[in-house]
Short mmCIF file of C-alpha atoms and ligand atoms in Angstrom, two decimals:
data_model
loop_
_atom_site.label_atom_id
_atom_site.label_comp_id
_atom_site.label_asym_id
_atom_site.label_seq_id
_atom_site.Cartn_x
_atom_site.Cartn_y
_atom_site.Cartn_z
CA UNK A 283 -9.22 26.96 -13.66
CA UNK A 284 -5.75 26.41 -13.55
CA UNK A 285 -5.55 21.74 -13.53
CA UNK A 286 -3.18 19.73 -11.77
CA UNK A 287 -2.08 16.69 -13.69
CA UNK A 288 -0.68 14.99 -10.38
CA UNK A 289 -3.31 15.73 -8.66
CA UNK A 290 -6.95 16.24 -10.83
CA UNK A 291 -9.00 13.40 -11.79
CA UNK A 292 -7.61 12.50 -15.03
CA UNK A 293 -11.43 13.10 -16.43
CA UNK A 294 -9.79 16.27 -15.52
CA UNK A 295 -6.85 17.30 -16.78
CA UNK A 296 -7.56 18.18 -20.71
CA UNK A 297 -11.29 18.58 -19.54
CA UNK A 298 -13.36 20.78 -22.44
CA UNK A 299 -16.62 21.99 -22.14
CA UNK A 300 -19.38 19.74 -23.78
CA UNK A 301 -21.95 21.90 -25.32
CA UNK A 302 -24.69 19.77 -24.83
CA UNK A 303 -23.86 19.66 -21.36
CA UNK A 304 -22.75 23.04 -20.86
CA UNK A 305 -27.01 23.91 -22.27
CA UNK A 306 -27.99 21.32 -20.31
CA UNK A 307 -26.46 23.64 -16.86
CA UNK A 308 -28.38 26.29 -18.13
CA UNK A 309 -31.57 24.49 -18.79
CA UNK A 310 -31.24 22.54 -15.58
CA UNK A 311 -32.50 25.99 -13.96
CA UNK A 312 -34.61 27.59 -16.47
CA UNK A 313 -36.85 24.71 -16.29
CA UNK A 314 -38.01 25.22 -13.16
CA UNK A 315 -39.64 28.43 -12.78
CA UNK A 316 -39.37 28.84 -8.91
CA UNK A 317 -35.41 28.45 -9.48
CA UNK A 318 -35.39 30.50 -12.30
CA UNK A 319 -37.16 33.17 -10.65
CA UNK A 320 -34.35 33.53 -7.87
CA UNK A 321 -31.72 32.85 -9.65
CA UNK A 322 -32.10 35.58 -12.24
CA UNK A 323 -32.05 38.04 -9.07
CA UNK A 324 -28.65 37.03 -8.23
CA UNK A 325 -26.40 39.23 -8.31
CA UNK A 326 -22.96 39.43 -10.20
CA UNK A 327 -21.25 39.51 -6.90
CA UNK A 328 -22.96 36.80 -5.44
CA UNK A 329 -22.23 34.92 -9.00
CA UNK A 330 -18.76 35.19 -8.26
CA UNK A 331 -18.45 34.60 -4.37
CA UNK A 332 -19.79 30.89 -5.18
CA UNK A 333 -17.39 30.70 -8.29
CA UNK A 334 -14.37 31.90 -5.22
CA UNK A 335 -16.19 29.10 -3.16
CA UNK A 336 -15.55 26.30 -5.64
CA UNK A 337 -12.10 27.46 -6.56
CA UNK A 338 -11.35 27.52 -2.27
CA UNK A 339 -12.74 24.16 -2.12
CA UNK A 340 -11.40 22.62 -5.04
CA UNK A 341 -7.48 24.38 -4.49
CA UNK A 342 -8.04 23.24 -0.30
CA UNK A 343 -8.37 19.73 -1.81
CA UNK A 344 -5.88 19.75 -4.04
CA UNK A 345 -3.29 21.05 -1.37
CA UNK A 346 -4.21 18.27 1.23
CA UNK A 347 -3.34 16.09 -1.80
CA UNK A 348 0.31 17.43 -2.39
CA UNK A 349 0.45 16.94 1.47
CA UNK A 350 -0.11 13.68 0.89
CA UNK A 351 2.20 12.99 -1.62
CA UNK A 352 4.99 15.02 -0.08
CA UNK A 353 4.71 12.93 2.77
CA UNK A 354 3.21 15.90 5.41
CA UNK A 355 0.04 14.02 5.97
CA UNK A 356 -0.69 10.36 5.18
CA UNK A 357 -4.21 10.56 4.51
CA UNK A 358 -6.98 13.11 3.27
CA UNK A 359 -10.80 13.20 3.06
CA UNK A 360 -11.65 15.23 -0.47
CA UNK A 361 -14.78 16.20 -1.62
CA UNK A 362 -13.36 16.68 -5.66
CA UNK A 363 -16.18 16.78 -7.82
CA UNK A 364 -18.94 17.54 -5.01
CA UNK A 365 -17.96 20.99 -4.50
CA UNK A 366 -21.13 22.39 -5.79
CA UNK A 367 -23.13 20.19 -3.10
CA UNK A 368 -21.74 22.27 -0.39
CA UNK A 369 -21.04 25.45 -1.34
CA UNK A 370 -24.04 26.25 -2.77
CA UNK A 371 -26.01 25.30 -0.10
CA UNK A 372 -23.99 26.88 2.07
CA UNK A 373 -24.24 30.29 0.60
CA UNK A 374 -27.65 30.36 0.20
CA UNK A 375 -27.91 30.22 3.75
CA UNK A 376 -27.92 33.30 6.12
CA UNK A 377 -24.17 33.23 7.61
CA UNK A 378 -23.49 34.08 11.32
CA UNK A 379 -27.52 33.18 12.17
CA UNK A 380 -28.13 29.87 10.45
CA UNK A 381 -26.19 26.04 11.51
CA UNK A 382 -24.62 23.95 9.72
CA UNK A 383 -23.05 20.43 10.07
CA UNK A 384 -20.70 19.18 7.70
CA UNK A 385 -19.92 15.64 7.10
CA UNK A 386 -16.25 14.97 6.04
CA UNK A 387 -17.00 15.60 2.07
CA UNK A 388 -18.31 18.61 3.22
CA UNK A 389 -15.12 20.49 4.46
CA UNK A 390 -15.73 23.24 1.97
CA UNK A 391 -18.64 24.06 4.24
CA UNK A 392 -16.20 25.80 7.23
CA UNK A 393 -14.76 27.79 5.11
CA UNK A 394 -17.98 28.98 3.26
CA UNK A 395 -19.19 29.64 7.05
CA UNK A 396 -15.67 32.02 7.71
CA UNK A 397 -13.25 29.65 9.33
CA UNK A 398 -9.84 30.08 8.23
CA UNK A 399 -8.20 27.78 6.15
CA UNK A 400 -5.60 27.54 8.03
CA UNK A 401 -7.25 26.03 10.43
CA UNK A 402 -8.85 23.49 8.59
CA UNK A 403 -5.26 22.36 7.77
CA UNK A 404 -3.80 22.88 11.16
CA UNK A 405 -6.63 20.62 12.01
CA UNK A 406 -5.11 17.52 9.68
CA UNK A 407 -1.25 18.80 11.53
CA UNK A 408 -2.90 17.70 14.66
CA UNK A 409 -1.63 21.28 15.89
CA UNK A 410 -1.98 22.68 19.51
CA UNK A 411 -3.69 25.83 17.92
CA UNK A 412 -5.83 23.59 15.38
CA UNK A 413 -9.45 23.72 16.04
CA UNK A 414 -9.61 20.57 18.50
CA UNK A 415 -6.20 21.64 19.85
CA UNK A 416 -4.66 18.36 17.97
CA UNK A 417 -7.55 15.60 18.96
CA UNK A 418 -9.46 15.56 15.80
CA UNK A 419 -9.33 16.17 12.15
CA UNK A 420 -12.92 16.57 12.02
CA UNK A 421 -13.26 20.31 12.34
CA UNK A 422 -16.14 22.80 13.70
CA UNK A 423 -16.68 25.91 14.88
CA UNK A 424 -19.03 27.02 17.43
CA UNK A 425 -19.08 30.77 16.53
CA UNK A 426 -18.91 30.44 12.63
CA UNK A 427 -22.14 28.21 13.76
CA UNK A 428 -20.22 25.05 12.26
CA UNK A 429 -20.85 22.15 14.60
CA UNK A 430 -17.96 19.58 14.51
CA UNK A 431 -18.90 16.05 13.32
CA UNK A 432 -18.48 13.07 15.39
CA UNK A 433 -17.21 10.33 13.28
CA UNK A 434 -20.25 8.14 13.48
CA UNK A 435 -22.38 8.75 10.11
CA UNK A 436 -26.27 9.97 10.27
CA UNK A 437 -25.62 10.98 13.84
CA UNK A 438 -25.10 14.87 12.55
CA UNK A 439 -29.19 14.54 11.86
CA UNK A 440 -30.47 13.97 15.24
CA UNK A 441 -27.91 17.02 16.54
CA UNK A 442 -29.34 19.13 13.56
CA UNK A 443 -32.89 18.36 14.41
CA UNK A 444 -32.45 18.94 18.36
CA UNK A 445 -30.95 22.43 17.46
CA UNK A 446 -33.77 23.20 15.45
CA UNK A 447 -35.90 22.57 17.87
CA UNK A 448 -34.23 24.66 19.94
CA UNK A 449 -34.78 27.72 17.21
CA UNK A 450 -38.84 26.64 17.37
CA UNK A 451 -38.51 26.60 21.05
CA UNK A 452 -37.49 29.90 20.90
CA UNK A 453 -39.38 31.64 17.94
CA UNK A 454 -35.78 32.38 16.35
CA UNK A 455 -36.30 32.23 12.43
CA UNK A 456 -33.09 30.28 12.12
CA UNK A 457 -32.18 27.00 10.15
CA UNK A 458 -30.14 23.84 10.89
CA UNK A 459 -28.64 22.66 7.65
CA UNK A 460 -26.71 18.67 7.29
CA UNK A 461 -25.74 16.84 4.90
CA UNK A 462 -26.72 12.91 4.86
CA UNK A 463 -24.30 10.72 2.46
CA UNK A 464 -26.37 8.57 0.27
CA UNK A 465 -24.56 5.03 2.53
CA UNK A 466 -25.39 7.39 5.86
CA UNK A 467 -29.41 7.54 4.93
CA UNK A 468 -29.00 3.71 5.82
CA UNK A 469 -28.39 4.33 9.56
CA UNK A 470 -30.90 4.67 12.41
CA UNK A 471 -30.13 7.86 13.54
CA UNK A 472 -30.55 9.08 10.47
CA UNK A 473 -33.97 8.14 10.46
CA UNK A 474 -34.78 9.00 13.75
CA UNK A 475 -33.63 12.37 13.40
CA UNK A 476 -35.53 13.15 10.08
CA UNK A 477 -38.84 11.61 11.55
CA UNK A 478 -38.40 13.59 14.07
CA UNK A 479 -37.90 16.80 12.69
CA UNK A 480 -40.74 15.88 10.38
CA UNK A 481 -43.33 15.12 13.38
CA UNK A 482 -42.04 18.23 14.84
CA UNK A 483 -42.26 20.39 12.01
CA UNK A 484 -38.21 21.66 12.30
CA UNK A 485 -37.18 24.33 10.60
CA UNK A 486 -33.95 21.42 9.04
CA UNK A 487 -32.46 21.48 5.60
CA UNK A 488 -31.12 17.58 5.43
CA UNK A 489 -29.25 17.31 2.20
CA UNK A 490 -29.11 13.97 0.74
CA UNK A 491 -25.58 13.68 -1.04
CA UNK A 492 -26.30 10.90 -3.26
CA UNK A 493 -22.70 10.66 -4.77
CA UNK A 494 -23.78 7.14 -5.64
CA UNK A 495 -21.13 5.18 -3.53
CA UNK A 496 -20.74 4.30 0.69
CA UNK A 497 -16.90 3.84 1.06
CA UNK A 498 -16.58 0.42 -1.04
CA UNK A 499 -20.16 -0.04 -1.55
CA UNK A 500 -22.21 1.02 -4.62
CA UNK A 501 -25.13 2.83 -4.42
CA UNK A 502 -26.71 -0.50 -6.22
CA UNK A 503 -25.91 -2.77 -3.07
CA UNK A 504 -26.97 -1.14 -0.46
CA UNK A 505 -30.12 1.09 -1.77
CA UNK A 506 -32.76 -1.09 -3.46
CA UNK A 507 -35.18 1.71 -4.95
CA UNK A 508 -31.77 2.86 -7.40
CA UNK A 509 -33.38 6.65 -6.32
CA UNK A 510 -34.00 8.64 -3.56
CA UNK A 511 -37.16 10.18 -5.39
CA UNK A 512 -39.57 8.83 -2.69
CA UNK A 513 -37.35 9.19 0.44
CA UNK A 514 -39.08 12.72 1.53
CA UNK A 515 -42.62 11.45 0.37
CA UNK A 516 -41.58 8.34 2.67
CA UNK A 517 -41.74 10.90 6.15
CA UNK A 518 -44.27 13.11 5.11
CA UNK A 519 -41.94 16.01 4.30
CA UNK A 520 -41.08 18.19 1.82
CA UNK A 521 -38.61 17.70 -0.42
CA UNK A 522 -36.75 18.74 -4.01
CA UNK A 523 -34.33 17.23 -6.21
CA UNK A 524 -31.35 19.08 -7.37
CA UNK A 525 -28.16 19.21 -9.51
CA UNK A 526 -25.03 18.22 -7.13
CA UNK A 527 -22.93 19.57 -9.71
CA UNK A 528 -24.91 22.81 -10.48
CA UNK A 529 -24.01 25.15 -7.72
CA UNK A 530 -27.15 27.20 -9.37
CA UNK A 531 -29.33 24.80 -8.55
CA UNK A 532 -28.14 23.47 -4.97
CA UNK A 533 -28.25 26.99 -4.21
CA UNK A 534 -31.71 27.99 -5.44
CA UNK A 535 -33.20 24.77 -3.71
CA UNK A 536 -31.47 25.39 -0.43
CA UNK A 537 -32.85 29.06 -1.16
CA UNK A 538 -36.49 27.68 -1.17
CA UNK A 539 -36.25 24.88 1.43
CA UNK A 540 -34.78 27.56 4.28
CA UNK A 541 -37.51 30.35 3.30
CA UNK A 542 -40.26 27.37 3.99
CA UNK A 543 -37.95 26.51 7.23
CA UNK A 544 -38.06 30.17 8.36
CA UNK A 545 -41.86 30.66 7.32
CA UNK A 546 -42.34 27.41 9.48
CA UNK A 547 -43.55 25.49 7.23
CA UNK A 548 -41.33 22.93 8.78
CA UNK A 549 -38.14 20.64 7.39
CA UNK A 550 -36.87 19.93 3.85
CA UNK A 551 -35.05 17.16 2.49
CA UNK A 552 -32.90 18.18 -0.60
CA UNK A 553 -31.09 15.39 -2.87
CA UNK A 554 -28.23 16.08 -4.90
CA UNK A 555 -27.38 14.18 -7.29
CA UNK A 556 -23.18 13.71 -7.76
CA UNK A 557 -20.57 11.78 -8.17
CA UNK A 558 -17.06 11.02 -5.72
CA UNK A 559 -14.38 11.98 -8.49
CA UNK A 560 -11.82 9.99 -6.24
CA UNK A 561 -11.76 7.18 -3.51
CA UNK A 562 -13.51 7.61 -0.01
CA UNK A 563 -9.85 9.05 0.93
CA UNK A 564 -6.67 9.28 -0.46
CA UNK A 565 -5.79 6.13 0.35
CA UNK A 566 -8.02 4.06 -1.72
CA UNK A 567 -8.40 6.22 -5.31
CA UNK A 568 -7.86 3.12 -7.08
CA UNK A 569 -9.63 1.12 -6.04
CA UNK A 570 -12.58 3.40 -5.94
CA UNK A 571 -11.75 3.13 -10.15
CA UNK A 572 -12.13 -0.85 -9.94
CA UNK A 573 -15.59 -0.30 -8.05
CA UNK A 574 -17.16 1.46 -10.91
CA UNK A 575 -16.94 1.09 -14.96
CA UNK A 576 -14.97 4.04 -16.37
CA UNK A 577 -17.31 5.11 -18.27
CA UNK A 578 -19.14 6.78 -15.00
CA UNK A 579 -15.81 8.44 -14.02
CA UNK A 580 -15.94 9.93 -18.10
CA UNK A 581 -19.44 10.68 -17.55
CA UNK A 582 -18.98 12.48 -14.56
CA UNK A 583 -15.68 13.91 -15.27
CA UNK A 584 -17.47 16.28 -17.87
CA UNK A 585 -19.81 17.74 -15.53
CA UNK A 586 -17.29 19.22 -13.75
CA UNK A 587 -18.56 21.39 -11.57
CA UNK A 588 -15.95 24.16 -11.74
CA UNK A 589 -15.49 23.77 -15.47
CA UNK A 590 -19.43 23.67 -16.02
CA UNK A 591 -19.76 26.94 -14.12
CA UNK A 592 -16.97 28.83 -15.40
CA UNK A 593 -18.78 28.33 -19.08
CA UNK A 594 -21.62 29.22 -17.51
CA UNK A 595 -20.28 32.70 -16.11
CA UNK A 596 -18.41 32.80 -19.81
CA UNK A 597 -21.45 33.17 -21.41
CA UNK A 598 -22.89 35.23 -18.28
CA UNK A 599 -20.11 37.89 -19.34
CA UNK A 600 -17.45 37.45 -17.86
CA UNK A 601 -13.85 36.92 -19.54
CA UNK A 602 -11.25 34.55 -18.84
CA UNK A 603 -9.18 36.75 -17.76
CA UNK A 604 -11.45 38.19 -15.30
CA UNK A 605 -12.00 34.07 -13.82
CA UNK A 606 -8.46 34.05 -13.89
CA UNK A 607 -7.83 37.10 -11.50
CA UNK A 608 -10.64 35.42 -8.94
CA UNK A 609 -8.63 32.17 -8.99
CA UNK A 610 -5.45 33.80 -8.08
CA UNK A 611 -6.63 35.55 -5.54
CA UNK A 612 -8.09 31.89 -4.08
CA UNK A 613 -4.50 30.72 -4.87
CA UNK A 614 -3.19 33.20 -2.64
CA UNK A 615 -5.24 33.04 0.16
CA UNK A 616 -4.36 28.75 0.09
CA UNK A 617 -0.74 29.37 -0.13
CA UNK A 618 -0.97 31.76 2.87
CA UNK A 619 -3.15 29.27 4.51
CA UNK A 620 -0.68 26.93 3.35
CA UNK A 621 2.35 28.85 5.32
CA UNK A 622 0.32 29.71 8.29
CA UNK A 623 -0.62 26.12 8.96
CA UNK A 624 2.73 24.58 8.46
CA UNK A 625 4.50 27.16 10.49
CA UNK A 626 2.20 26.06 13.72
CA UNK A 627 4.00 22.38 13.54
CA UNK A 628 6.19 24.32 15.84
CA UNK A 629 3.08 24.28 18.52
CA UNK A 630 2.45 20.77 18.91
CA UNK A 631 0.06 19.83 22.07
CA UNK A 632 1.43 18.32 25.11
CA UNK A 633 -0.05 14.42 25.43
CA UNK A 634 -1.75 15.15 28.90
CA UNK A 635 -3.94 17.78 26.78
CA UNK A 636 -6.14 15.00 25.66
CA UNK A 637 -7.91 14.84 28.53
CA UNK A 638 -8.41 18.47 28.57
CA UNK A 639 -12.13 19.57 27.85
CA UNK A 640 -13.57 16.24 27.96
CA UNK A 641 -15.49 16.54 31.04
CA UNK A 642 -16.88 19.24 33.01
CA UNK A 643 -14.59 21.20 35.17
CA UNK A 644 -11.46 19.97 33.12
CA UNK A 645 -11.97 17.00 34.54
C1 TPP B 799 -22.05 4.50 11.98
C2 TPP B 799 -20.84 4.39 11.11
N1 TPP B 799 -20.66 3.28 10.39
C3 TPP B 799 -19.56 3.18 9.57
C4 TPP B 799 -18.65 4.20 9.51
C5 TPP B 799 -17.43 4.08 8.58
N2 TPP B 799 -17.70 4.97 7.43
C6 TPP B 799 -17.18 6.21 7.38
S1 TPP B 799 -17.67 7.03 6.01
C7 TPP B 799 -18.55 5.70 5.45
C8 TPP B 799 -19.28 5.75 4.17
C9 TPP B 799 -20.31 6.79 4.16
O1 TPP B 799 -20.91 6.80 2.90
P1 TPP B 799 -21.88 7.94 2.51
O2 TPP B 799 -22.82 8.20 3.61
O3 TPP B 799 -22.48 7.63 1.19
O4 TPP B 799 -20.93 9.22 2.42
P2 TPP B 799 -19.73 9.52 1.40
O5 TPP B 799 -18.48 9.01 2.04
O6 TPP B 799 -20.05 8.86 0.12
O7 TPP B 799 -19.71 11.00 1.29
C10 TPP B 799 -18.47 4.64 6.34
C11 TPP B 799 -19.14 3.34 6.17
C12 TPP B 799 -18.89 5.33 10.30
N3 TPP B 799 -18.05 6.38 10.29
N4 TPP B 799 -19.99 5.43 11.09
MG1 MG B 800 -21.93 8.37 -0.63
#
């Protein structure tokens, strides 16, 4: 895809495909037969609607960014180099039945589940017409089944788990999908809401999104084991490992975890390994740079995501200049988004609205 020197990691910017690494992608799902098996009955179209998924992701980013920097917005949330850890999942799910609750690296997530993008940029404007009618950036979606995060971390797993006990409840073959940061694992409601899905045999996807940092804090200081390998062992449940950069992968696992969910077999616990390409917001990139040695941003930079699956669907059989046509069409549909959103700064809510929906009876 098209790179944005103000705006890309600088891993980035002249970023060429590694061959190792671009077998490695390839190998990272033949290995495992199960995988293999379901992702060699994808189809093309499906190839490509998680290739648009990256690109929407990556280009929603990237416009948040020039918000930023143009002064429109003073802060943003990205989720640059964890696209793959959402979208994947998220497409392997079954749309307009299935739940999902995003955390705030997960944005890509709403629009995978068919909110408009323009909303998920009114929602940073604050607008009267934004999701939350201007209370919150955090942004859901009650009939795209997106629930809308509180800010507290882990507390998304408890919700997740009490809706999919409401599916068991009612015989509904339906799954409740979150993602748990790898800092987030570390709070109690976290735990209580995995145990209990586990005791209660919940048809849950919890994603793990070990991107190997917690705001300021390194995976190293705050998670003794260095791995998550044993955290699904640790409650009795089911669990795989997966590629956070391989939207192959996070999609065949997610595949797998929400047929067991559906057969009632009971929850999964997925973790993806990544990496957070920039700070915990826009306000703190460089210091995200001091926290780790460069040579994990360079390490990390060349398992691009995007760039790793565009090879990928290179060798697949597709040319450039088909890629290309996808991306503008994603470029497009931001740039409307873009318009849209702006042009609603003319609808801006009315302070007494705040208390508005808060309590029962509008009270
Ligand atoms: C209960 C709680 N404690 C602290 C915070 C402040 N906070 C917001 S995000 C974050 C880090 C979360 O790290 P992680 O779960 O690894 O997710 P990541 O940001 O890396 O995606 C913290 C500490 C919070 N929102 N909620
Ligand atoms: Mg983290």
């Amino acid at each position: 895809m098209k790179r944005f020197p103000a705006f890309d990691p600088p891993e980035y910017v002249d970023w060429k495909p590694d061959p190792a690494l671009v077998r490695a992608f390839r190998s990272t799902i033949e290995a495992n037969p199960e995988r293999a098996a379901i992702v060699s009955g994808l189809s093309r179209d499906t190839k490509l609607e998680l290739y648009r998924g990256l690109l929407r992701a990556r280009l929603h980013d990237i416009e948040l960014k020039r918000w930023v920097r143009t002064g429109v917005i003073s802060k943003a949330w990205l989720g640059t180099g964890e696209e793959a850890t959402t979208v994947g999942p998220v497409q392997a799910l079954e749309r307009g039945r299935d739940i999902v609750a995003p955390m705030i690296r997960n944005a890509a997530a709403c629009c995978e589940m068919g909110m408009p993008i323009a909303d998920m940029l009114r929602a940073y404007l604050a607008t009267a017409d934004s999701p939350s009618a201007g209370r919150d950036l955090h942004v859901g979606s009650f009939s795209h089944g997106v629930l809308q995060p509180i800010s507290h971390v882990g507390d998304m797993v408890p919700v997740i788990a009490g809706i999919a006990l409401t599916f068991k409840m009612k015989g509904e073959r339906r799954v409740a999908l979150t993602w748990v940061g790898d800092g987030s694992t570390k709070s109690a409601a976290a735990h209580e809401g995995t145990n209990f899905a586990a005791v209660q045999h919940l048809p849950a996807i919890f994603i793990v999104q070990n991107n190997l940092v917690a705001l300021g804090t390194r995976l190293d200081q705050h998670h003794l084991p260095g791995t998550f390998q044993d955290w699904a062992a640790s409650y009795g449940v089911w669990g795989l490992a997966c590629d956070g950069n391989n939207v192959l992968d996070a999609w065949a696992a997610t595949r797998l975890a929400a047929a067991r969910c559906r057969a009632g077999q009971g929850p999964a616990l997925l973790v993806a390994e990544t990496f957070r390409m920039g700070g915990h917001a826009t306000h703190d990139e460089r210091e995200a740079r001091e926290t780790f040695p460069a040579n994990l941003f360079s390490a990390w930079g060349k398992r691009d995501p995007i760039g790793q699956y565009e090879e990928y669907l290179k060798e697949a059989g597709w040319s450039g200049q088909e890629l290309e046509a996808v991306e503008a069409g994603v470029t497009a549909e931001i740039e409307r988004a873009e318009q849209e959103a702006l042009a609603s700064r003319e609808k801006m809510p009315a302070g007494e609205t705040a208390l508005l929906g808060v309590y029962a009876n509008g009270r």
